[in-house]
Coordinates of N, CA and C in Angstrom, one line a residue:
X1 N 10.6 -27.8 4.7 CA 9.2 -28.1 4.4 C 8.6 -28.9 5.5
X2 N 9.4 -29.6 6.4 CA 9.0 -30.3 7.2 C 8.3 -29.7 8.4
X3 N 9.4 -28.7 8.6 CA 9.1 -28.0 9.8 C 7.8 -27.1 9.6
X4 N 7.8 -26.5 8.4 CA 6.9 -25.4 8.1 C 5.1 -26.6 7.9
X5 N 5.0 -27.7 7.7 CA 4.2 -28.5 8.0 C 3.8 -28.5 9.5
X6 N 4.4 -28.7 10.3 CA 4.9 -29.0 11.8 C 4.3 -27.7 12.4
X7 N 4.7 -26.6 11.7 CA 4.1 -25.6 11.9 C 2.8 -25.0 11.9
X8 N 2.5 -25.5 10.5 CA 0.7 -25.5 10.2 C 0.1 -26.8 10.8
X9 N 0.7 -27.8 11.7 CA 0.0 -28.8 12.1 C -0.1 -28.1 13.4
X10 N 0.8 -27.0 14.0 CA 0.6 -26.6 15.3 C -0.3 -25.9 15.5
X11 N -0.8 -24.9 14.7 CA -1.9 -24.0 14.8 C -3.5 -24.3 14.5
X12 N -3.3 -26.2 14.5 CA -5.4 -26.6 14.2 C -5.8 -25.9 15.2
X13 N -5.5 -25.9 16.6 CA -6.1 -25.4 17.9 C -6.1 -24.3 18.3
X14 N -5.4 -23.6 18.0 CA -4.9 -22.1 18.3 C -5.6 -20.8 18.0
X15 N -6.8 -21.0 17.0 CA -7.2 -20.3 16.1 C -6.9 -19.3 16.3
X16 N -5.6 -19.3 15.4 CA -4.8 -18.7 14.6 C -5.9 -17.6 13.3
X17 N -6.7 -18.4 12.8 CA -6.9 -18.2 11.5 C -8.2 -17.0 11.7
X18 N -9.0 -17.7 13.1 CA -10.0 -16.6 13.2 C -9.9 -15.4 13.5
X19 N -8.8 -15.5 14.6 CA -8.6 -14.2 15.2 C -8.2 -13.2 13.3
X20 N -7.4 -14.1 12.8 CA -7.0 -13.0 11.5 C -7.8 -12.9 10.6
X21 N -8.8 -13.6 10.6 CA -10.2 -12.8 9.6 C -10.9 -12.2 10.4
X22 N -10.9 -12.1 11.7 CA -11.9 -11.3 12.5 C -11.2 -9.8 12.6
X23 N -10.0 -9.8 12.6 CA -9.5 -8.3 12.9 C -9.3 -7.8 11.0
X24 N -9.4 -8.3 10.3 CA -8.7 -8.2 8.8 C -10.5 -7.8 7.9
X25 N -11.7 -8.3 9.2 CA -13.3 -8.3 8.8 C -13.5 -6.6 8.6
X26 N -13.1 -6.6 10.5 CA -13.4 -5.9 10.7 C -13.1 -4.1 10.3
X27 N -11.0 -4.1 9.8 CA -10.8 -3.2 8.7 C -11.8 -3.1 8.1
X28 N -12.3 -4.1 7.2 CA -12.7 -3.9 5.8 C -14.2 -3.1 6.1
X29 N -15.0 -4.2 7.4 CA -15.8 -3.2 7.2 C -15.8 -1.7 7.4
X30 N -15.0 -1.7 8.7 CA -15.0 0.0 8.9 C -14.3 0.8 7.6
X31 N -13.5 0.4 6.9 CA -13.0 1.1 5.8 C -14.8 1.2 4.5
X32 N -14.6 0.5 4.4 CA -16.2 0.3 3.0 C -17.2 0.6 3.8
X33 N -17.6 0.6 5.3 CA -18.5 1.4 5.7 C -18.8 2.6 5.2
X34 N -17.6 3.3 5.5 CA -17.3 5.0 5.3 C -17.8 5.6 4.2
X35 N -17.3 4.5 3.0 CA -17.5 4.9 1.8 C -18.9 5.1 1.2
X36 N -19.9 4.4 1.9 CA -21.3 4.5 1.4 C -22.1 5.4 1.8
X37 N -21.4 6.0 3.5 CA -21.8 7.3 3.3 C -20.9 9.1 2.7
X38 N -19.9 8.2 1.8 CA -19.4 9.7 2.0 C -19.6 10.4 0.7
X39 N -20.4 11.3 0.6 CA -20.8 11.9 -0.2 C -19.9 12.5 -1.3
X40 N -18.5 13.0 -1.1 CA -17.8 13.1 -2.1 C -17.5 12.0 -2.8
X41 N -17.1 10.6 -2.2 CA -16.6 10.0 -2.9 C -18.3 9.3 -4.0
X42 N -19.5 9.6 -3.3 CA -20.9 9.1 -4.2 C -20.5 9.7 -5.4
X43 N -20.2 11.2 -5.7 CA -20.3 12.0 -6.4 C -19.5 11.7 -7.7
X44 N -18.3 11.0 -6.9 CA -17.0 10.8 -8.1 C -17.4 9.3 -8.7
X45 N -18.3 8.5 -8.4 CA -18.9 7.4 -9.3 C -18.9 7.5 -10.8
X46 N -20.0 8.5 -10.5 CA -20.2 8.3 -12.3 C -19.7 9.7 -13.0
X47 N -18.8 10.5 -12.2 CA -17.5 11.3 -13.4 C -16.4 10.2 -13.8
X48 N -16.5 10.2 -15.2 CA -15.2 9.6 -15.5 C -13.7 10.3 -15.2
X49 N -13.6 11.9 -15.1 CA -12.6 12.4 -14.8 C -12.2 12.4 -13.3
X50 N -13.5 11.8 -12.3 CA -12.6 11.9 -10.9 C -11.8 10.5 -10.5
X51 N -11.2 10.7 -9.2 CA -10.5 10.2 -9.1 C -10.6 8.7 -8.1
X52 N -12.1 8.2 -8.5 CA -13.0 7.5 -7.7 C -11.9 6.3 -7.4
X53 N -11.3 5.5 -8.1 CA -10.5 4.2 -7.8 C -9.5 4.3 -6.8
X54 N -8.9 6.0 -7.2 CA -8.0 6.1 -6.0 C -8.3 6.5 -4.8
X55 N -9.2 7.1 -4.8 CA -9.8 7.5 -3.4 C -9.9 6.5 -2.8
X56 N -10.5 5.6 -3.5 CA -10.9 3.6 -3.2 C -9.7 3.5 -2.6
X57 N -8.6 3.5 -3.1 CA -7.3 2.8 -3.0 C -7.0 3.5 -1.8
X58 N -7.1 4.4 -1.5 CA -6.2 5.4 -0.4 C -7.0 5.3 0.8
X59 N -8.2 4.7 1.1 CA -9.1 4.2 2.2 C -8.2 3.1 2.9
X60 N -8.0 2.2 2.5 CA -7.3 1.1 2.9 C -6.2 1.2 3.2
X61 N -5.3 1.9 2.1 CA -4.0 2.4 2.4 C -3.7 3.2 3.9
X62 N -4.8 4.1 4.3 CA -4.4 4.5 5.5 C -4.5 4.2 6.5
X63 N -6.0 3.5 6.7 CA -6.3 1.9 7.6 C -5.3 1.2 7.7
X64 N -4.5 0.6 6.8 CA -3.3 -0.2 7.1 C -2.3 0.2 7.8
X65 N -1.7 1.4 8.1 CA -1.1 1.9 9.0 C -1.7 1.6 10.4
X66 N -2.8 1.1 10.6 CA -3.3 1.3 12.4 C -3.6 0.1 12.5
X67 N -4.2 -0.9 11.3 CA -4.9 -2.0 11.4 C -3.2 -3.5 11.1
X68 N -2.8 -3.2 10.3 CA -1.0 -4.0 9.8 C -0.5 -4.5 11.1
X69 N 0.1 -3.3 12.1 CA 0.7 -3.5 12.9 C 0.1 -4.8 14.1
X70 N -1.1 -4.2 14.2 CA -1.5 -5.0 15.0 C -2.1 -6.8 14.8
X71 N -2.2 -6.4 13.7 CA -2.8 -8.2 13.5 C -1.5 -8.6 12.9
X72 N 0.1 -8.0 12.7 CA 1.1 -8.9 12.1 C 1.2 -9.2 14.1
X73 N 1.4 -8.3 14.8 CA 1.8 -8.8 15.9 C 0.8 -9.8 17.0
X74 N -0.5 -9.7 16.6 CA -1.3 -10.4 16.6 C -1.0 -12.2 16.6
X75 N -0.7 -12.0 15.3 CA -0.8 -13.2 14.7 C 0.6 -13.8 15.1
X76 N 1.5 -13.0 15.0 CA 3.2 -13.8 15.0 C 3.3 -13.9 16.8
X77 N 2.6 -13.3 17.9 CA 2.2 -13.5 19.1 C 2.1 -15.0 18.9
X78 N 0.5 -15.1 18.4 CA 0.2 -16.9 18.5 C 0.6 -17.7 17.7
X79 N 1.5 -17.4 17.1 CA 2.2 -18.6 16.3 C 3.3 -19.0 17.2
X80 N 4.3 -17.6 17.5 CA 5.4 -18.3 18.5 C 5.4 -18.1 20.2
X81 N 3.8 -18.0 20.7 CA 3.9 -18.3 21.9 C 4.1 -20.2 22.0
X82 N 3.9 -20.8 20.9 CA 3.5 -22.4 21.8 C 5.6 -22.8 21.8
X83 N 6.3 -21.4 21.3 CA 7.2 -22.4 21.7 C 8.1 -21.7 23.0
X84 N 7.7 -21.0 24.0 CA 7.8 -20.7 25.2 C 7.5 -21.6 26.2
X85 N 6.5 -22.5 25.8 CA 5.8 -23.2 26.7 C 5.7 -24.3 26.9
X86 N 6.3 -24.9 28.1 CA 6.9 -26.2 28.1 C 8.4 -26.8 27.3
X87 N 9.3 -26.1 27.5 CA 10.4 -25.8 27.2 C 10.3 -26.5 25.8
X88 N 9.5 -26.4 24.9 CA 9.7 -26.8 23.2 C 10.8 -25.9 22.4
X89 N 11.6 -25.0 23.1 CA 12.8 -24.6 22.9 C 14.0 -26.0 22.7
X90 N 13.6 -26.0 23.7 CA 14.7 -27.9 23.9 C 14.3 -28.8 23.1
X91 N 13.3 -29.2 23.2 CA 12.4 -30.3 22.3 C 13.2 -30.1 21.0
X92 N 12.8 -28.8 20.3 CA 13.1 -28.6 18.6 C 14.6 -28.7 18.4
X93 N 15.8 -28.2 19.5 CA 17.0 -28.5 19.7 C 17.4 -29.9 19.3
X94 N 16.7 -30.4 20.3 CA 16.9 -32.2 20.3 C 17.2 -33.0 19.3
X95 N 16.0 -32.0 18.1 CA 15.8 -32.9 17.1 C 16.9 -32.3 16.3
X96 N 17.8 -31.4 16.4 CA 18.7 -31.0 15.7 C 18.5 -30.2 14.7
X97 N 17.7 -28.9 15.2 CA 16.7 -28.1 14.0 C 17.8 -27.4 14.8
X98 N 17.9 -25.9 13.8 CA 18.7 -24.6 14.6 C 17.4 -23.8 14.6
X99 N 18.1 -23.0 15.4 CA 17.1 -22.1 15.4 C 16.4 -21.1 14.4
X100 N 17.4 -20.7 13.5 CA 17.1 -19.9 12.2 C 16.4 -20.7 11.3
X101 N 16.5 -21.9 11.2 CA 15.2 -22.7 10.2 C 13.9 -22.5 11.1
X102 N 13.5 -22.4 12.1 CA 12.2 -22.6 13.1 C 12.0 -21.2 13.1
X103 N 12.6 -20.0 13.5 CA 12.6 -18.8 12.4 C 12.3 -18.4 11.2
X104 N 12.5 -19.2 10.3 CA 12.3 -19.1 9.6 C 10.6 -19.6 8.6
X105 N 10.7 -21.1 8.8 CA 9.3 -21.0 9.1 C 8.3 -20.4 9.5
X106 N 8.8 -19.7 11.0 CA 7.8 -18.7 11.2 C 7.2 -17.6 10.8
X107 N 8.5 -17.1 10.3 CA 8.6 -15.8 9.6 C 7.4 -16.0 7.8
X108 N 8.0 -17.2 7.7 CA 7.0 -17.6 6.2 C 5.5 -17.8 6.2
X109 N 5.1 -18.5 7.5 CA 3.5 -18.8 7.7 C 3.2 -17.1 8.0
X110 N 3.6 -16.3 9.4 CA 2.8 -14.9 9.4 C 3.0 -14.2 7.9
X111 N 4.2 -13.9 7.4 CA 4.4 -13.6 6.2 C 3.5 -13.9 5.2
X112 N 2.9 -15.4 5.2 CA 1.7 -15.5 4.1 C 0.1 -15.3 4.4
X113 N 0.3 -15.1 5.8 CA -1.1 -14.6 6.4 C -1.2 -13.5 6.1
X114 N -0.3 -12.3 6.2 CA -0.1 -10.8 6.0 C -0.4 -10.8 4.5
X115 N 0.2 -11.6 3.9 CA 0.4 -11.9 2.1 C -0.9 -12.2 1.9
X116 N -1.7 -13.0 2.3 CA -3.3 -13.6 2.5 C -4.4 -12.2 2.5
X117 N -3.7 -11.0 3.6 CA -4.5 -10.2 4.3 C -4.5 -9.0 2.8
X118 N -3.3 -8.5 2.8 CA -3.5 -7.7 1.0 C -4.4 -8.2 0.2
X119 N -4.0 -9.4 -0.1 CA -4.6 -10.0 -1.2 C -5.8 -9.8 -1.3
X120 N -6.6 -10.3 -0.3 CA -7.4 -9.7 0.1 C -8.0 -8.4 -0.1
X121 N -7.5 -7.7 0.6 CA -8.2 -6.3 0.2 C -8.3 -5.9 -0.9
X122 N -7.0 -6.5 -1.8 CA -7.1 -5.9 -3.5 C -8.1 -6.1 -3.6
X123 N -9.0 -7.4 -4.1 CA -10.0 -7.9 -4.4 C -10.9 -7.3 -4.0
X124 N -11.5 -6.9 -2.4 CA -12.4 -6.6 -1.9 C -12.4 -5.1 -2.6
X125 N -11.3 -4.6 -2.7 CA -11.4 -2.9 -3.4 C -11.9 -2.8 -5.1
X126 N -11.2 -3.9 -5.6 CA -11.9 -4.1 -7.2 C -13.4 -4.7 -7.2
X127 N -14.0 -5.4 -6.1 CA -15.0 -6.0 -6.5 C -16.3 -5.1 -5.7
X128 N -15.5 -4.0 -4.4 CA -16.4 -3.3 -4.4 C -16.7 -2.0 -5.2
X129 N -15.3 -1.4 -6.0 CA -15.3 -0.9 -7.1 C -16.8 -1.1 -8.1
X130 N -16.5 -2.1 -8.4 CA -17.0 -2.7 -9.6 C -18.6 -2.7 -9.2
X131 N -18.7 -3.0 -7.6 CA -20.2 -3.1 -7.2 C -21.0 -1.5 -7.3
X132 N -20.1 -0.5 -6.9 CA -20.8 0.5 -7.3 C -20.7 1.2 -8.2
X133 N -20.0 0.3 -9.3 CA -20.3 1.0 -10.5 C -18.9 2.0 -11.3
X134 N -17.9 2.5 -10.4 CA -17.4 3.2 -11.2 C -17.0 3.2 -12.6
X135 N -17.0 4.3 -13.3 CA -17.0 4.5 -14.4 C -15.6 4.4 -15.0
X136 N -14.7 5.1 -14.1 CA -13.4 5.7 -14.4 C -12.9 4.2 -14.9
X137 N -12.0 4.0 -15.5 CA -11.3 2.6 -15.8 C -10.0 2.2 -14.8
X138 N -10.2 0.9 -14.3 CA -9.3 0.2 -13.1 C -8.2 0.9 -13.9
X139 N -7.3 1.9 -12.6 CA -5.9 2.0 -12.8 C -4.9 0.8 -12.2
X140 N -4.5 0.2 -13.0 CA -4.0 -1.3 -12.6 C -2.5 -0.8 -11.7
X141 N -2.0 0.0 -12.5 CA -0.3 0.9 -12.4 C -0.4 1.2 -10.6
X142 N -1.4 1.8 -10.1 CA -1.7 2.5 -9.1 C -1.7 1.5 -8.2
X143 N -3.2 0.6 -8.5 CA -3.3 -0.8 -7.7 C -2.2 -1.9 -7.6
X144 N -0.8 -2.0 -8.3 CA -0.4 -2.4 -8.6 C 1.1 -1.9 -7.3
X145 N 1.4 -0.6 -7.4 CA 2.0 -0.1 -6.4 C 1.5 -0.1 -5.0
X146 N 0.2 -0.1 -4.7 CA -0.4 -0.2 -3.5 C 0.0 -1.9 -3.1
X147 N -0.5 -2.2 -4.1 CA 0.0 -3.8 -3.6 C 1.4 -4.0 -3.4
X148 N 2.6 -3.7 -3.8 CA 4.0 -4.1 -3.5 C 4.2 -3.4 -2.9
X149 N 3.8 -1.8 -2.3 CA 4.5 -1.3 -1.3 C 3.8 -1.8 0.1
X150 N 2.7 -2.1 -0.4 CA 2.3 -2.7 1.3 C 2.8 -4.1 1.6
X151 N 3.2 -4.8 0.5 CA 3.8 -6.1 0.8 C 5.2 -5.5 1.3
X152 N 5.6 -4.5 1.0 CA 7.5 -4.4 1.6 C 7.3 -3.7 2.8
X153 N 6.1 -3.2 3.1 CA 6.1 -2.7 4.4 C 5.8 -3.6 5.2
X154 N 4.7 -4.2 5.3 CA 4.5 -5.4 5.8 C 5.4 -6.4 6.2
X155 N 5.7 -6.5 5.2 CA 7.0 -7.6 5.4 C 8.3 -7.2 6.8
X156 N 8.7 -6.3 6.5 CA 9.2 -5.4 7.5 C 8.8 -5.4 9.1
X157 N 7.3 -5.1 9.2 CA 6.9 -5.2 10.1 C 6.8 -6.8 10.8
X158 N 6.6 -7.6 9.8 CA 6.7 -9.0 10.4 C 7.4 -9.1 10.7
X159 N 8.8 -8.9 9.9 CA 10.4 -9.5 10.6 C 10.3 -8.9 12.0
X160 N 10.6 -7.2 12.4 CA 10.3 -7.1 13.8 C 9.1 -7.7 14.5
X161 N 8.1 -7.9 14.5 CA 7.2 -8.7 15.7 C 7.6 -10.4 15.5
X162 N 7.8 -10.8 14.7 CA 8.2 -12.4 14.6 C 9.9 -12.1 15.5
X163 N 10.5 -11.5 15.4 CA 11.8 -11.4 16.0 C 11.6 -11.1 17.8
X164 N 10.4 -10.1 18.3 CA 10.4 -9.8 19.6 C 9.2 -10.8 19.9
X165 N 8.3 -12.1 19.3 CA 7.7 -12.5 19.8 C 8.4 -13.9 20.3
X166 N 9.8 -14.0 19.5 CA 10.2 -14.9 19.6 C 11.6 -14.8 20.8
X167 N 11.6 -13.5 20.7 CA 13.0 -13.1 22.0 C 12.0 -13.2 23.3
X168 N 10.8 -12.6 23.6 CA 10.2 -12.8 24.6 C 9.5 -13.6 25.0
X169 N 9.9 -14.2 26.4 CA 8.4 -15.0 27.0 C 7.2 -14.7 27.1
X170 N 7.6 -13.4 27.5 CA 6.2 -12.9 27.5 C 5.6 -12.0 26.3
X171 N 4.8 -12.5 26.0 CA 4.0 -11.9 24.6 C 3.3 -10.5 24.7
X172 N 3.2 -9.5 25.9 CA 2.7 -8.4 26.2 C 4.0 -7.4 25.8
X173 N 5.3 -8.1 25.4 CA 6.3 -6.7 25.1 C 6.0 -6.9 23.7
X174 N 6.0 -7.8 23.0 CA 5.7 -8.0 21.2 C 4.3 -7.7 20.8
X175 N 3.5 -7.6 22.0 CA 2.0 -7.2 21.4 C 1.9 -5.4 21.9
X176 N 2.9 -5.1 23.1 CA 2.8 -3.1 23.1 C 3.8 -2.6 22.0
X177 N 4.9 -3.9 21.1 CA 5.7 -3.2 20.3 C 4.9 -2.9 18.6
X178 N 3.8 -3.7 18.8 CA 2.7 -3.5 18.3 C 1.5 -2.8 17.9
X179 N 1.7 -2.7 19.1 CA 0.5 -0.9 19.2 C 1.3 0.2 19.1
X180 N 2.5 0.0 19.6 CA 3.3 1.2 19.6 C 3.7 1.5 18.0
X181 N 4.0 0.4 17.4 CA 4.0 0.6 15.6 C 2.5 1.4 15.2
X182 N 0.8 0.4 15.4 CA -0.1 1.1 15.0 C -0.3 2.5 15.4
X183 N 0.1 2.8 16.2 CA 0.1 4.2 17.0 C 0.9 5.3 15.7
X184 N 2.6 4.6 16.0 CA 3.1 5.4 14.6 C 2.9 5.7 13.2
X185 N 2.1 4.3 12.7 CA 1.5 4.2 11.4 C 0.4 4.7 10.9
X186 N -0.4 5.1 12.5 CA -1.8 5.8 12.0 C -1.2 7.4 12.1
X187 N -0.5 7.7 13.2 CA 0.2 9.1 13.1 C 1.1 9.7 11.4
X188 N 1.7 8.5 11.6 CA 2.3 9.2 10.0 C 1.5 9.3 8.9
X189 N 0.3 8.7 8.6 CA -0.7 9.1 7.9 C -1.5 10.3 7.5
X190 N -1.2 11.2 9.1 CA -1.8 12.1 9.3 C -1.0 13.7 8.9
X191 N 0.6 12.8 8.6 CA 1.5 14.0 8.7 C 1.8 14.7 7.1
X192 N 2.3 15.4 6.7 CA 2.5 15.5 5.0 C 3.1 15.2 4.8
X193 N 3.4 14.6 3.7 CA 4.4 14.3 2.6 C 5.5 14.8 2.6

């Protein structure tokens, strides 16, 4: 608990936090942009038989394939660049930390930003739901799966970029193994089932 303090005491300066509402904004808007103009989904509002929630739900879901990769590696970039710098490798040694607790930590703060960034969207999808009205009744079961599979995917993805941000000094191989995820993530969305 100490370290994971030590942690969140390292990132007051870093802004850590803006860069991840600014890239996590900007999803949201370009995903709920779409939706105001797109005329099939206006349509399915006020049918109670269509499939308006999930359509909601599957906007996001596919954005997150392009948008995930890059702000977990984003973010796990500037959390464990400050310990490349100025040999604070040694430093944390000194104090008799191993390395897998300082790992560890790390892995828990991007992990609850990513955990922060869902959460997030649920809400923004129920409350823009609710703003335009649909009729159909919240499928919770559905929303409910969107949320845990994107926290196990996610999760996943952190462990690798928290793992290559912290094997390299240089932060340009953990931020192209990054794009090269979003690249895959937005490709497989594209492919069938």
């Amino acid at each position: 608990m100490k370290y994971l303090c030590l942690e969140l005491y390292k990132l007051k300066r870093r802004k850590v936090f803006l860069t991840f509402f600014l890239i996590l904004g900007m999803e949201l808007l370009f995903i709920f942009s779409n939706y105001g103009n797109n005329s099939n989904f206006l349509s399915m509002i006020s049918d109670p038989n269509a499939p308006a929630w999930e359509d909601l739900i599957i906007g996001p879901a596919a954005m997150n394939g392009l948008f995930f990769p890059m702000l977990a590696a984003v973010v796990a970039s500037r959390i464990c660049d400050m310990e490349h710098k100025g040999n604070t490798w040694k430093l944390l040694e000194c104090n008799n930390e191993s390395r897998n607790t300082i790992w560890l930590c790390k892995f828990t703060l991007v992990a609850a930003l990513m955990l922060t960034a869902i959460l997030i969207q649920v809400f923004v999808i129920v409350a823009y739901g609710n703003a335009v009205r649909i009729v159909q009744p919240l499928p919770v079961k559905t929303l409910l799966d969107y949320t845990v599979g994107t926290i196990m995917v996610t999760f996943v993805v952190v462990i690798i970029q928290v793992f290559f941000s912290l094997v390299f000094a240089n932060q340009l191989i953990p931020m192209s193994v990054g794009m090269i995820g979003a690249l895959i993530g937005f490709i497989s969305t594209l492919l069938p089932a």
